[in-house]
PDB file of C-alpha atoms in Angstrom:
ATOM      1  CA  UNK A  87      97.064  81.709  77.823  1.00 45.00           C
ATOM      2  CA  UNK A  88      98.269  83.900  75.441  1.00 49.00           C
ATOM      3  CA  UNK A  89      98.983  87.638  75.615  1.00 51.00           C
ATOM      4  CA  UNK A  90      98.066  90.137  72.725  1.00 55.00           C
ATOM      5  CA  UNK A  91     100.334  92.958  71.736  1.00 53.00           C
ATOM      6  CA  UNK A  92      98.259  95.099  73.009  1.00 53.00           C
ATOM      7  CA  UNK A  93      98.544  93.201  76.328  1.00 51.00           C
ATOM      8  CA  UNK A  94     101.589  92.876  76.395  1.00 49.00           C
ATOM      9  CA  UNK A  95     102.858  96.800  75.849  1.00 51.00           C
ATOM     10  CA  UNK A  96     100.902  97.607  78.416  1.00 51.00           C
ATOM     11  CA  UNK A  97     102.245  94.808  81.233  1.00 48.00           C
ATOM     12  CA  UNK A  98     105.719  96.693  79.775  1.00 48.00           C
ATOM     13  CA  UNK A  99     104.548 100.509  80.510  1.00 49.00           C
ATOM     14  CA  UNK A 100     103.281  99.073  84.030  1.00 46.00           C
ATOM     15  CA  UNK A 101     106.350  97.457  84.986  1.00 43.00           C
ATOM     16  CA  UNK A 102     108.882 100.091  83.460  1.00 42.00           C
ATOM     17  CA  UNK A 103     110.399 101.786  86.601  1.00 39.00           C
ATOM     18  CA  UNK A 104     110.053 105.656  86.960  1.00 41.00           C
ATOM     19  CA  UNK A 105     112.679 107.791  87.709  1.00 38.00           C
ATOM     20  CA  UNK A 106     110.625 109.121  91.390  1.00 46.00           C
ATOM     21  CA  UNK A 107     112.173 107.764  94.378  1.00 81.00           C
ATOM     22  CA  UNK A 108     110.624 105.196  95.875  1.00 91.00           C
ATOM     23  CA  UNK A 109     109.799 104.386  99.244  1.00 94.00           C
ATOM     24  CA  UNK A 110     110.610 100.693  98.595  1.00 96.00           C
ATOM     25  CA  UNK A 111     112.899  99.247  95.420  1.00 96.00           C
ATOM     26  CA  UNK A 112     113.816  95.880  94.622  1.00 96.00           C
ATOM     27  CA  UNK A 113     115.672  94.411  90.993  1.00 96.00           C
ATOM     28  CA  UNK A 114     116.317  90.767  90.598  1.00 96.00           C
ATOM     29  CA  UNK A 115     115.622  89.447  94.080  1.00 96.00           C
ATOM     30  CA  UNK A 116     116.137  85.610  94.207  1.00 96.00           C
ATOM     31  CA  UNK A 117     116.411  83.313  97.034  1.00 96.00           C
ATOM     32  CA  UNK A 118     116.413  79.492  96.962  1.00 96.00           C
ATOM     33  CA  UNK A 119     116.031  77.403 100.456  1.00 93.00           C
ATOM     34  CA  UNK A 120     117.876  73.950  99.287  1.00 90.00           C
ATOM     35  CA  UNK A 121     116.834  73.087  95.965  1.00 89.00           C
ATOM     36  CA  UNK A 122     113.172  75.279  96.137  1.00 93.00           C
ATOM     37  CA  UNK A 123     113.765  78.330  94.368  1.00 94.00           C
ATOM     38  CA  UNK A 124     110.908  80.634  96.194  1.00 95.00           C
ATOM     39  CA  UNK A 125     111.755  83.983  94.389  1.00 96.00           C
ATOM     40  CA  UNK A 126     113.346  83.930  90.511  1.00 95.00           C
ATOM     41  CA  UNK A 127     114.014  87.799  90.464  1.00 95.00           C
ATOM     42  CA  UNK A 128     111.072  89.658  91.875  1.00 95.00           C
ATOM     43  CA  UNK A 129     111.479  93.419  91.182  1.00 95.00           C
ATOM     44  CA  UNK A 130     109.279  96.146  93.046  1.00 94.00           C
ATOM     45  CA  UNK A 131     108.560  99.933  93.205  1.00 94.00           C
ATOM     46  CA  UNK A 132     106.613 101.227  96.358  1.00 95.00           C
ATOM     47  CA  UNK A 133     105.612 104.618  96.004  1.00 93.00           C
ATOM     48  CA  UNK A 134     106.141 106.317  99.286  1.00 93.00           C
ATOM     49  CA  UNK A 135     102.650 107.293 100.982  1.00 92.00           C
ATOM     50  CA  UNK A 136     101.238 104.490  99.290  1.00 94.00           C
ATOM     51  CA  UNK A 137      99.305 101.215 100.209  1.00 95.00           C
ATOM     52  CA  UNK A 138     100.825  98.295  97.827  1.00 96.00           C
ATOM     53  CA  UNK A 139      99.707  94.837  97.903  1.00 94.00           C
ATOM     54  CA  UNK A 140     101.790  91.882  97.181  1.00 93.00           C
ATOM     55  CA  UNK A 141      98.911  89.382  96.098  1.00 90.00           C
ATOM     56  CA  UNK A 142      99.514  85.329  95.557  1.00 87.00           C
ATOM     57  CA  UNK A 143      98.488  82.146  96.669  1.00 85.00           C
ATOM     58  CA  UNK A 144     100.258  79.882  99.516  1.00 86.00           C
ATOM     59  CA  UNK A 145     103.769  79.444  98.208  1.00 87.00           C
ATOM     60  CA  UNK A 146     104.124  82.209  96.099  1.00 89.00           C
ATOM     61  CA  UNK A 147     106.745  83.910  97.800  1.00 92.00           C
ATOM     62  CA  UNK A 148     105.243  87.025  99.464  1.00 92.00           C
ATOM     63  CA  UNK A 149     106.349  86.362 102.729  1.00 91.00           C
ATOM     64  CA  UNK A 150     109.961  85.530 101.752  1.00 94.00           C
ATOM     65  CA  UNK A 151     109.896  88.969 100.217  1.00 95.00           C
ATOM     66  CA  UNK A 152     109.037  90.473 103.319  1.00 94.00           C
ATOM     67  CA  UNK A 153     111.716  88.776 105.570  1.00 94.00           C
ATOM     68  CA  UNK A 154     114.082  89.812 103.107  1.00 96.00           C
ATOM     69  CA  UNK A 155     112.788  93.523 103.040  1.00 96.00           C
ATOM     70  CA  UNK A 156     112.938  93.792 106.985  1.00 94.00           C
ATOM     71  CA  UNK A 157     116.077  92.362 107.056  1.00 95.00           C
ATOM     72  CA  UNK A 158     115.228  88.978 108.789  1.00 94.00           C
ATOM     73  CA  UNK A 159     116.709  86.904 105.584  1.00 95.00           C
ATOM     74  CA  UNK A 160     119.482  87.521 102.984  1.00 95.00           C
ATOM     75  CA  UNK A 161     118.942  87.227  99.681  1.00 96.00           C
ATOM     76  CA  UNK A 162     120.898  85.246  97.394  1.00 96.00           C
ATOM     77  CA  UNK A 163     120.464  87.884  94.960  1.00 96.00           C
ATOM     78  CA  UNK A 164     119.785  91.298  93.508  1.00 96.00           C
ATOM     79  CA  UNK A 165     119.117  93.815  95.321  1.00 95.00           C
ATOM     80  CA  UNK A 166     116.477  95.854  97.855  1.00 96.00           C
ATOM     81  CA  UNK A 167     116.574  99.324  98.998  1.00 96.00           C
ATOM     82  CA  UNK A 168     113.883 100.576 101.486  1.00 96.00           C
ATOM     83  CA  UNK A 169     113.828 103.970 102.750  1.00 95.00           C
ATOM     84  CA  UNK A 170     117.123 104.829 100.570  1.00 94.00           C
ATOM     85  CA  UNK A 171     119.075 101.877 102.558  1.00 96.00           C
ATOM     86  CA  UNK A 172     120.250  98.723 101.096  1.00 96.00           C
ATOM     87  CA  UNK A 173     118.871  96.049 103.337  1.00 96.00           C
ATOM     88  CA  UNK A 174     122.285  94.084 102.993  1.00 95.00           C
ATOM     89  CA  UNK A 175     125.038  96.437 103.626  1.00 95.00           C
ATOM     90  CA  UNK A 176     122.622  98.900 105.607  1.00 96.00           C
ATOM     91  CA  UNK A 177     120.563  96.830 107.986  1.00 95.00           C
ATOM     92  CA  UNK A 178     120.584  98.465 111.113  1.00 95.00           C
ATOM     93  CA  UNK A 179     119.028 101.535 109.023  1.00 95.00           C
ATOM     94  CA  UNK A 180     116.266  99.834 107.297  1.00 95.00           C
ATOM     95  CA  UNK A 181     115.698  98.431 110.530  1.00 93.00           C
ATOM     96  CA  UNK A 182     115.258 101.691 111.942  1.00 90.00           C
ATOM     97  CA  UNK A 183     113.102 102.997 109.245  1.00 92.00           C
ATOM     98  CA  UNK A 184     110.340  99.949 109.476  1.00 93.00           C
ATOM     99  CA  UNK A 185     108.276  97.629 111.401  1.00 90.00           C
ATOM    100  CA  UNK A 186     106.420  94.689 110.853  1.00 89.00           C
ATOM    101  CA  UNK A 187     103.626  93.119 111.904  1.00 85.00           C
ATOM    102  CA  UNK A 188     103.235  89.505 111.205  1.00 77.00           C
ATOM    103  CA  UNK A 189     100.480  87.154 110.148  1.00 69.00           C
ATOM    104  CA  UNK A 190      99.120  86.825 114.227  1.00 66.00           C
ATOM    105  CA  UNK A 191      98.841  89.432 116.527  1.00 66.00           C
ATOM    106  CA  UNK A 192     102.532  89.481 118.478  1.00 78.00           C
ATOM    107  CA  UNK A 193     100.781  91.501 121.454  1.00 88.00           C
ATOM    108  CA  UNK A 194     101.575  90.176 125.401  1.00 91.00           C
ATOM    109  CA  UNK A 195      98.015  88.950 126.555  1.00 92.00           C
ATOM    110  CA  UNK A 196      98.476  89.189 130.282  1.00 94.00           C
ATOM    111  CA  UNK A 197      99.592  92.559 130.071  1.00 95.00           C
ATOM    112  CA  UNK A 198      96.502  95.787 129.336  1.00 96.00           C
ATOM    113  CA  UNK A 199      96.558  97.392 126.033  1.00 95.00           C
ATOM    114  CA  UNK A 200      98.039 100.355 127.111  1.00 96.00           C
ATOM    115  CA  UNK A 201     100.609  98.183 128.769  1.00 96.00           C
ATOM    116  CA  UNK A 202     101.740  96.656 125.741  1.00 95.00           C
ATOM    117  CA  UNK A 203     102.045  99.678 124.048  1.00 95.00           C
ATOM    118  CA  UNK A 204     104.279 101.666 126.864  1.00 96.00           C
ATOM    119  CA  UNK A 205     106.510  98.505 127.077  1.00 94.00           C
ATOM    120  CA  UNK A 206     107.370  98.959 123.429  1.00 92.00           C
ATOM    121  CA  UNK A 207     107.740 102.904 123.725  1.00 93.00           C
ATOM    122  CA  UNK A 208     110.381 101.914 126.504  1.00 94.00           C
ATOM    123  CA  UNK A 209     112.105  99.566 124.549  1.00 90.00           C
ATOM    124  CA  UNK A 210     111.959 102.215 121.883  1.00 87.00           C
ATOM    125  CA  UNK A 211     113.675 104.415 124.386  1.00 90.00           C
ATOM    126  CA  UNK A 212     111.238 107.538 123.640  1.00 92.00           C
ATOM    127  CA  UNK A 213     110.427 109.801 126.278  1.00 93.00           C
ATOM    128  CA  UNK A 214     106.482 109.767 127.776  1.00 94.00           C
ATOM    129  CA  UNK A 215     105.878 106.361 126.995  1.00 94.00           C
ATOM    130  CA  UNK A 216     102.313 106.598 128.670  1.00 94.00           C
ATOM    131  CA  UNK A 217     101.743 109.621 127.159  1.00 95.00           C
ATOM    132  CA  UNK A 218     102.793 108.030 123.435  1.00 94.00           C
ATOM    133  CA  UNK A 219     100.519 104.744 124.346  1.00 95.00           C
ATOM    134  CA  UNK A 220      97.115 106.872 125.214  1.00 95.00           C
ATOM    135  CA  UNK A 221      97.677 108.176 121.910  1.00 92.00           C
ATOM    136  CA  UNK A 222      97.871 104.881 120.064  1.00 91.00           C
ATOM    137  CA  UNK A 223      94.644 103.744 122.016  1.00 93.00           C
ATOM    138  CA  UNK A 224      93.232 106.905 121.265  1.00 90.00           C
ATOM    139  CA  UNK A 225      94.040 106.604 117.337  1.00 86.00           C
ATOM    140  CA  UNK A 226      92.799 103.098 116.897  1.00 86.00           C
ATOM    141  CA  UNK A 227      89.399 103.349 119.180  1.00 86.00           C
ATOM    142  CA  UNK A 228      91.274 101.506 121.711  1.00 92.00           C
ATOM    143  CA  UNK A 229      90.965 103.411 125.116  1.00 93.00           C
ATOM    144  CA  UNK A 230      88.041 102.328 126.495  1.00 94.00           C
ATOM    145  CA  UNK A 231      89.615  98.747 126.327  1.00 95.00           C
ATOM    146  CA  UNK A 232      92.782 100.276 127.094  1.00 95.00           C
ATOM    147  CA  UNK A 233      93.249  98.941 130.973  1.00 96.00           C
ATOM    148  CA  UNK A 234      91.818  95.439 129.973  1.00 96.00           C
ATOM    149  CA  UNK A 235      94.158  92.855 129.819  1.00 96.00           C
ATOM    150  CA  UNK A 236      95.137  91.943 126.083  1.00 94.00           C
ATOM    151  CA  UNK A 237      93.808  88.218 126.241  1.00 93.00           C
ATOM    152  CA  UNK A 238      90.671  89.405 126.517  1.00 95.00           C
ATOM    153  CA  UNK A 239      90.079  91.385 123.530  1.00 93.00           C
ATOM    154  CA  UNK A 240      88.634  90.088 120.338  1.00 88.00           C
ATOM    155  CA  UNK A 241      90.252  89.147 117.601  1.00 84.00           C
ATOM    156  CA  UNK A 242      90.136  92.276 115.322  1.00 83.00           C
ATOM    157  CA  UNK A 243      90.877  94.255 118.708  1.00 88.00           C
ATOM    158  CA  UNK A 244      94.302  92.120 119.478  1.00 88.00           C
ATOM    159  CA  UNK A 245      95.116  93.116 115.435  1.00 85.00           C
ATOM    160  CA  UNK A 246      94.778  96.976 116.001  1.00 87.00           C
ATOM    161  CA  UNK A 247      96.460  96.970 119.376  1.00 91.00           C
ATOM    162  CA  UNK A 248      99.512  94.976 117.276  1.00 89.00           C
ATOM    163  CA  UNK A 249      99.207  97.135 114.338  1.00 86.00           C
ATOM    164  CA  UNK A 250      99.334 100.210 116.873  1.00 88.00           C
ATOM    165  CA  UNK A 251     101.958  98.871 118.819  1.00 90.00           C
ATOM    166  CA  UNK A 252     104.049  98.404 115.316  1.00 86.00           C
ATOM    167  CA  UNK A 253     103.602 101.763 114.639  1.00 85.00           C
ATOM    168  CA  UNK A 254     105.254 103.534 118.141  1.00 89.00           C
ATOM    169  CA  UNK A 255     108.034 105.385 117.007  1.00 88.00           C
ATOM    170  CA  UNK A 256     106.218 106.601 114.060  1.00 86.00           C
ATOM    171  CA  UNK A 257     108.116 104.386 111.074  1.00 90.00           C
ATOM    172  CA  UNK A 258     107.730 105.658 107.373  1.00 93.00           C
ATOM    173  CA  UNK A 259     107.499 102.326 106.405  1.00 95.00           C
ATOM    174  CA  UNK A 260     105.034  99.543 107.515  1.00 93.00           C
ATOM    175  CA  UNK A 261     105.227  95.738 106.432  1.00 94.00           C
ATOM    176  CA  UNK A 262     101.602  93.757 107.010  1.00 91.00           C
ATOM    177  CA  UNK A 263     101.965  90.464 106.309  1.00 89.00           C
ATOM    178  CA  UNK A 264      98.509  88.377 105.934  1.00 87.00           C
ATOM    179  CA  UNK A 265      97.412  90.998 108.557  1.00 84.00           C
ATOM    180  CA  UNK A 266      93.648  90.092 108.527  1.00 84.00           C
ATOM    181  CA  UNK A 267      94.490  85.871 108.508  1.00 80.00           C
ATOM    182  CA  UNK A 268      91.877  84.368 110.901  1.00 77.00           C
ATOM    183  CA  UNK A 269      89.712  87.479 111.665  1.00 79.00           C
ATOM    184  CA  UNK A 270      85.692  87.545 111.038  1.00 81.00           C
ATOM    185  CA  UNK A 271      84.297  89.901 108.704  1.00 84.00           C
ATOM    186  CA  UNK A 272      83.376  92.418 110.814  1.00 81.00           C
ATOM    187  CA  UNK A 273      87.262  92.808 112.891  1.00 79.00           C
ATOM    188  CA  UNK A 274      88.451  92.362 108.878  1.00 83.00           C
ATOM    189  CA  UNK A 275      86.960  95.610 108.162  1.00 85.00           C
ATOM    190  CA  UNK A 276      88.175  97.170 111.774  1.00 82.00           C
ATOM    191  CA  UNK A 277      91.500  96.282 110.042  1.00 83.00           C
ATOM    192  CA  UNK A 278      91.089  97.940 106.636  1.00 88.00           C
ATOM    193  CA  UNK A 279      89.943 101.111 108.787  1.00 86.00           C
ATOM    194  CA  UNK A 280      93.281 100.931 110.697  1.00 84.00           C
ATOM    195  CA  UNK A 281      94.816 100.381 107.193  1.00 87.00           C
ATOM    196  CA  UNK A 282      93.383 103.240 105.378  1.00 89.00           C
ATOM    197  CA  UNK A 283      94.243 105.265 108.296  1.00 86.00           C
ATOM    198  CA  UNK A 284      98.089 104.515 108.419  1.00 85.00           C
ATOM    199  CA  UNK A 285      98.364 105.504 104.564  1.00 88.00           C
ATOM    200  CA  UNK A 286      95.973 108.897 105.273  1.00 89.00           C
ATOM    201  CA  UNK A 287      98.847 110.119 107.566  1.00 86.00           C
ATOM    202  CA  UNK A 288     101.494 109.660 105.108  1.00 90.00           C
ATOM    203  CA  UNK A 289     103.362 106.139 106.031  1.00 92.00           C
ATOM    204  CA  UNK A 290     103.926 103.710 103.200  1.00 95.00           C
ATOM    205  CA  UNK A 291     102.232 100.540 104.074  1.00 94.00           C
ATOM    206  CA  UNK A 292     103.447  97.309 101.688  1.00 95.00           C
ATOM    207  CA  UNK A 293     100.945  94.563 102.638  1.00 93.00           C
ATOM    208  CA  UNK A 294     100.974  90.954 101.875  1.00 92.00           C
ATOM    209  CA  UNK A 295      97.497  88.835 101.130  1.00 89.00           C
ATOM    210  CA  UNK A 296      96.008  86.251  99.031  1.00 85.00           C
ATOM    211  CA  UNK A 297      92.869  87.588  99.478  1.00 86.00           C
ATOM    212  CA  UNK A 298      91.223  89.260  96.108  1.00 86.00           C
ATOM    213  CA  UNK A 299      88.419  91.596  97.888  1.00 88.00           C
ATOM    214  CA  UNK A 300      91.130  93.068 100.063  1.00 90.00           C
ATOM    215  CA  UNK A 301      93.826  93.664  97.530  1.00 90.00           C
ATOM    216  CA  UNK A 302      90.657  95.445  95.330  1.00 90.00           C
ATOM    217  CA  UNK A 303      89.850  97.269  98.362  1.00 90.00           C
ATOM    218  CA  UNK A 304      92.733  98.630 100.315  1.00 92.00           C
ATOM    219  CA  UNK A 305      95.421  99.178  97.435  1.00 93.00           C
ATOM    220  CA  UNK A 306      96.962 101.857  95.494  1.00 94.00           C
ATOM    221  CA  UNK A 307      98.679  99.518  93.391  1.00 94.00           C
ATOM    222  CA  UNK A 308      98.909  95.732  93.505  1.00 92.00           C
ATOM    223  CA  UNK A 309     101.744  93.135  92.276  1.00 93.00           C
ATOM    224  CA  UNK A 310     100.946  89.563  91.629  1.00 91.00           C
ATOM    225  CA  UNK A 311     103.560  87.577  93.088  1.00 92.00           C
ATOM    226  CA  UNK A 312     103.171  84.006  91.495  1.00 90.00           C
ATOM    227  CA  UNK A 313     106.088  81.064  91.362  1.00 90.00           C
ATOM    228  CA  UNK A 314     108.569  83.577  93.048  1.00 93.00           C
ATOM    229  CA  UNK A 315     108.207  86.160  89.993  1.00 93.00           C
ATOM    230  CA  UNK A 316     105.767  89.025  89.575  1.00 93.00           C
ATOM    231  CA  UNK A 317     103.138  88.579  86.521  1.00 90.00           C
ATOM    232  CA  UNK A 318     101.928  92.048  86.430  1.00 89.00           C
ATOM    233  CA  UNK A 319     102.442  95.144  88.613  1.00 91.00           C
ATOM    234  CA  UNK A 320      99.309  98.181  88.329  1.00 91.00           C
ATOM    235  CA  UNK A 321      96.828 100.046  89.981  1.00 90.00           C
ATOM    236  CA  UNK A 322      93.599  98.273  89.989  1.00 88.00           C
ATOM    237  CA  UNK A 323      91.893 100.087  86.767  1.00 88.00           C
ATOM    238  CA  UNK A 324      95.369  98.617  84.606  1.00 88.00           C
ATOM    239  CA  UNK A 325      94.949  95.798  85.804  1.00 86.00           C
ATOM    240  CA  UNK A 326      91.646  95.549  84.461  1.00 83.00           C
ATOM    241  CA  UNK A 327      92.190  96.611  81.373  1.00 84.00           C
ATOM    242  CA  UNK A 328      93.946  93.473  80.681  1.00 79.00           C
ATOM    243  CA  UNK A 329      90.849  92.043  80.374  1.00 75.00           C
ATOM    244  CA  UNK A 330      87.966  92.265  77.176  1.00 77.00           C
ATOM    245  CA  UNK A 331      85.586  95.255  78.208  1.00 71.00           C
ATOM    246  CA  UNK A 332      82.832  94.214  80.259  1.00 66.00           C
ATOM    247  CA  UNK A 333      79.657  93.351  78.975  1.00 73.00           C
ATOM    248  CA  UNK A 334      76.406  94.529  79.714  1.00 72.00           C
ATOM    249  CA  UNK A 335      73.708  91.951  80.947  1.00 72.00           C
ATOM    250  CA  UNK A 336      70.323  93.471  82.823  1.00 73.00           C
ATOM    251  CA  UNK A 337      70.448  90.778  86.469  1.00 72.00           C
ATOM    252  CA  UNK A 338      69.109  91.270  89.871  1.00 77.00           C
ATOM    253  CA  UNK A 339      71.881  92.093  92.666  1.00 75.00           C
ATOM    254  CA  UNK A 340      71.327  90.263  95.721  1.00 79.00           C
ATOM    255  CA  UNK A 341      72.787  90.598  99.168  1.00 80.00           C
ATOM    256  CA  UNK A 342      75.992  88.175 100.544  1.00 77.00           C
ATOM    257  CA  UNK A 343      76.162  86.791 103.318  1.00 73.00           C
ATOM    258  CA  UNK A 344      78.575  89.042 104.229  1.00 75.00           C
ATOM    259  CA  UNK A 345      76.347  92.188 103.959  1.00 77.00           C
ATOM    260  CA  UNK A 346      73.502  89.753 105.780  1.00 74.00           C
ATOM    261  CA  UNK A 347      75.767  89.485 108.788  1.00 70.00           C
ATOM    262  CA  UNK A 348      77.418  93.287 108.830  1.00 73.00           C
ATOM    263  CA  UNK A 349      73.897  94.173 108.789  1.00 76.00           C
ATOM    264  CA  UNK A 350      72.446  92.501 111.303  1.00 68.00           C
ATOM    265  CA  UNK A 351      76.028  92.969 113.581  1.00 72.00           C
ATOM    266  CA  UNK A 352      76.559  96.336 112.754  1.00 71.00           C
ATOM    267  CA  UNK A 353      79.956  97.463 110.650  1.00 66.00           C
ATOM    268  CA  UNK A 354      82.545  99.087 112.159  1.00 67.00           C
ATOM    269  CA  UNK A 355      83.050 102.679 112.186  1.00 62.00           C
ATOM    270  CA  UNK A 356      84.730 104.115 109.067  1.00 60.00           C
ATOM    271  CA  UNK A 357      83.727 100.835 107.320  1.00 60.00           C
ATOM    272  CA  UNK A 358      81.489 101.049 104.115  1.00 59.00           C
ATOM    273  CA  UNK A 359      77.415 100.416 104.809  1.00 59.00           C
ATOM    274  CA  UNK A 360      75.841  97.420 102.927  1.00 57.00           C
ATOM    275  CA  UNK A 361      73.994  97.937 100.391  1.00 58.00           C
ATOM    276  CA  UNK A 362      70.527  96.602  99.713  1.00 56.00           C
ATOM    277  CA  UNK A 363      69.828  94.911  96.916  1.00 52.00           C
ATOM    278  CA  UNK A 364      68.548  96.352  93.737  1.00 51.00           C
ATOM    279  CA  UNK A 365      67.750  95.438  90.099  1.00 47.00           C
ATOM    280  CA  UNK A 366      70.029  96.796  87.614  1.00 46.00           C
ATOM    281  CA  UNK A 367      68.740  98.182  84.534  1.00 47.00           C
TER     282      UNK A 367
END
């Protein structure tokens, strides 16, 4: 397919760096394992505060990325700042500024909720650990399970206690890789409450999905990561506008399955309500 002018000026105003600082910058990343070249020079700017989504299919290279940005592999090239840190030569401060939560839920399943969350307030070395984890159970609707042993909570449950856990120590930044891979619909939208949450209190939250709906829904600004490079960097609206207009047709809107089962179920709190289907005129 090929771009118009018009197209392509505006891919070039959306991908032309600003001069704000950014929570999270990245120029000419590449790494290679053997002869698979996974990223060919991804470049990045996260505003801080913000949620950004790295969107692609299996393979594309989003997870790569994030290894790289937490530190956990070197890149064979260009460079990555997060939090004002080069995550080469300053690891140990990235590292410090972060935390990352993986694509399954990294929480200790014989041990309570609130257990899991004082253990990593100790390991943290932060004074009141029990005092810090009734406040995480507290902030994600976690205390009534709180003295239940991890192993039994559902899936969407174990995520928020993990996503919580991540975030003892209060890190500016937050890496969530695939963080809603395996859940139902309604602990995916427990998830995107949690989500919305962490960027309402300020922290910078650089997620990873190949999931469309959730990029649409959860982003301030989404990259698509595809073949190790990134196509197109914009909020959603810019990204739309690469696109013909829309056209106008007069059809009858009729409820997914999804709303079907939300409604019958019952969404989670601070989750959008179904709505019923209507005719459009």
């Amino acid at each position: 397919m090929t771009l118009t002018q018009r197209q392509a000026r505006m891919l070039a105003d959306m991908t032309t760096p600003t001069p704000t600082q950014h929570a999270i910058q990245v120029r000419g990343l590449t790494k290679s394992f053997k002869d698979v070249e996974v990223l060919r020079g991804v470049d990045l700017d996260v505003p801080p505060g913000s949620i950004y989504a790295l969107l692609g299919s299996n393979g594309a290279g989003k997870t790569t990325t994030i290894r790289i940005l937490a530190t956990l592999l070197r890149p064979d090239g260009g460079t990555a700042v997060v939090n004002g840190h080069d995550v080469t030569t300053q690891a140990h401060d990235v590292r410090a500024s972060i935390s990352l939560t993986g694509q399954f839920a990294a929480v200790d399943e014989i041990l309570t909720g609130r257990e899991n969350l004082t253990l990593v307030a100790r390991l943290r070395h932060l004074p009141n650990p029990g005092a810090i984890a009734d406040d995480m159970l507290a902030r994600f609707s976690l205390t009534d399970a709180g003295n239940r042993r991890a192993g039994t909570y559902s899936g969407g449950m174990r995520r928020r206690l993990d996503i919580a856990m991540s975030l003892v120590g209060n890190p500016p930044i937050v890496f969530l890789d695939e963080p809603t891979t395996g859940l139902d619909p309604q602990a995916r939208l427990e998830v995107w409450a949690a989500v919305r949450e962490l960027a309402a209190r300020g922290t910078t939250v650089l997620l990873t999905t190949q999931h469309l709906d959730e990029a649409e829904q959860l982003a301030d600004r989404i990259a698509i990561l595809h073949e190790g490079r990134i196509l197109v960097d914009g909020t959603l609206a810019e990204l739309k506008q690469l696109l013909p207009a829309a056209t106008v047709e007069y059809v009858e809107k009729q409820p997914t399955l999804e709303d079907v089962f939300l409604t019958l179920v019952g969404a989670p709190t601070g989750a959008p309500t179904p709505t019923p289907a209507k005719e459009t005129r």
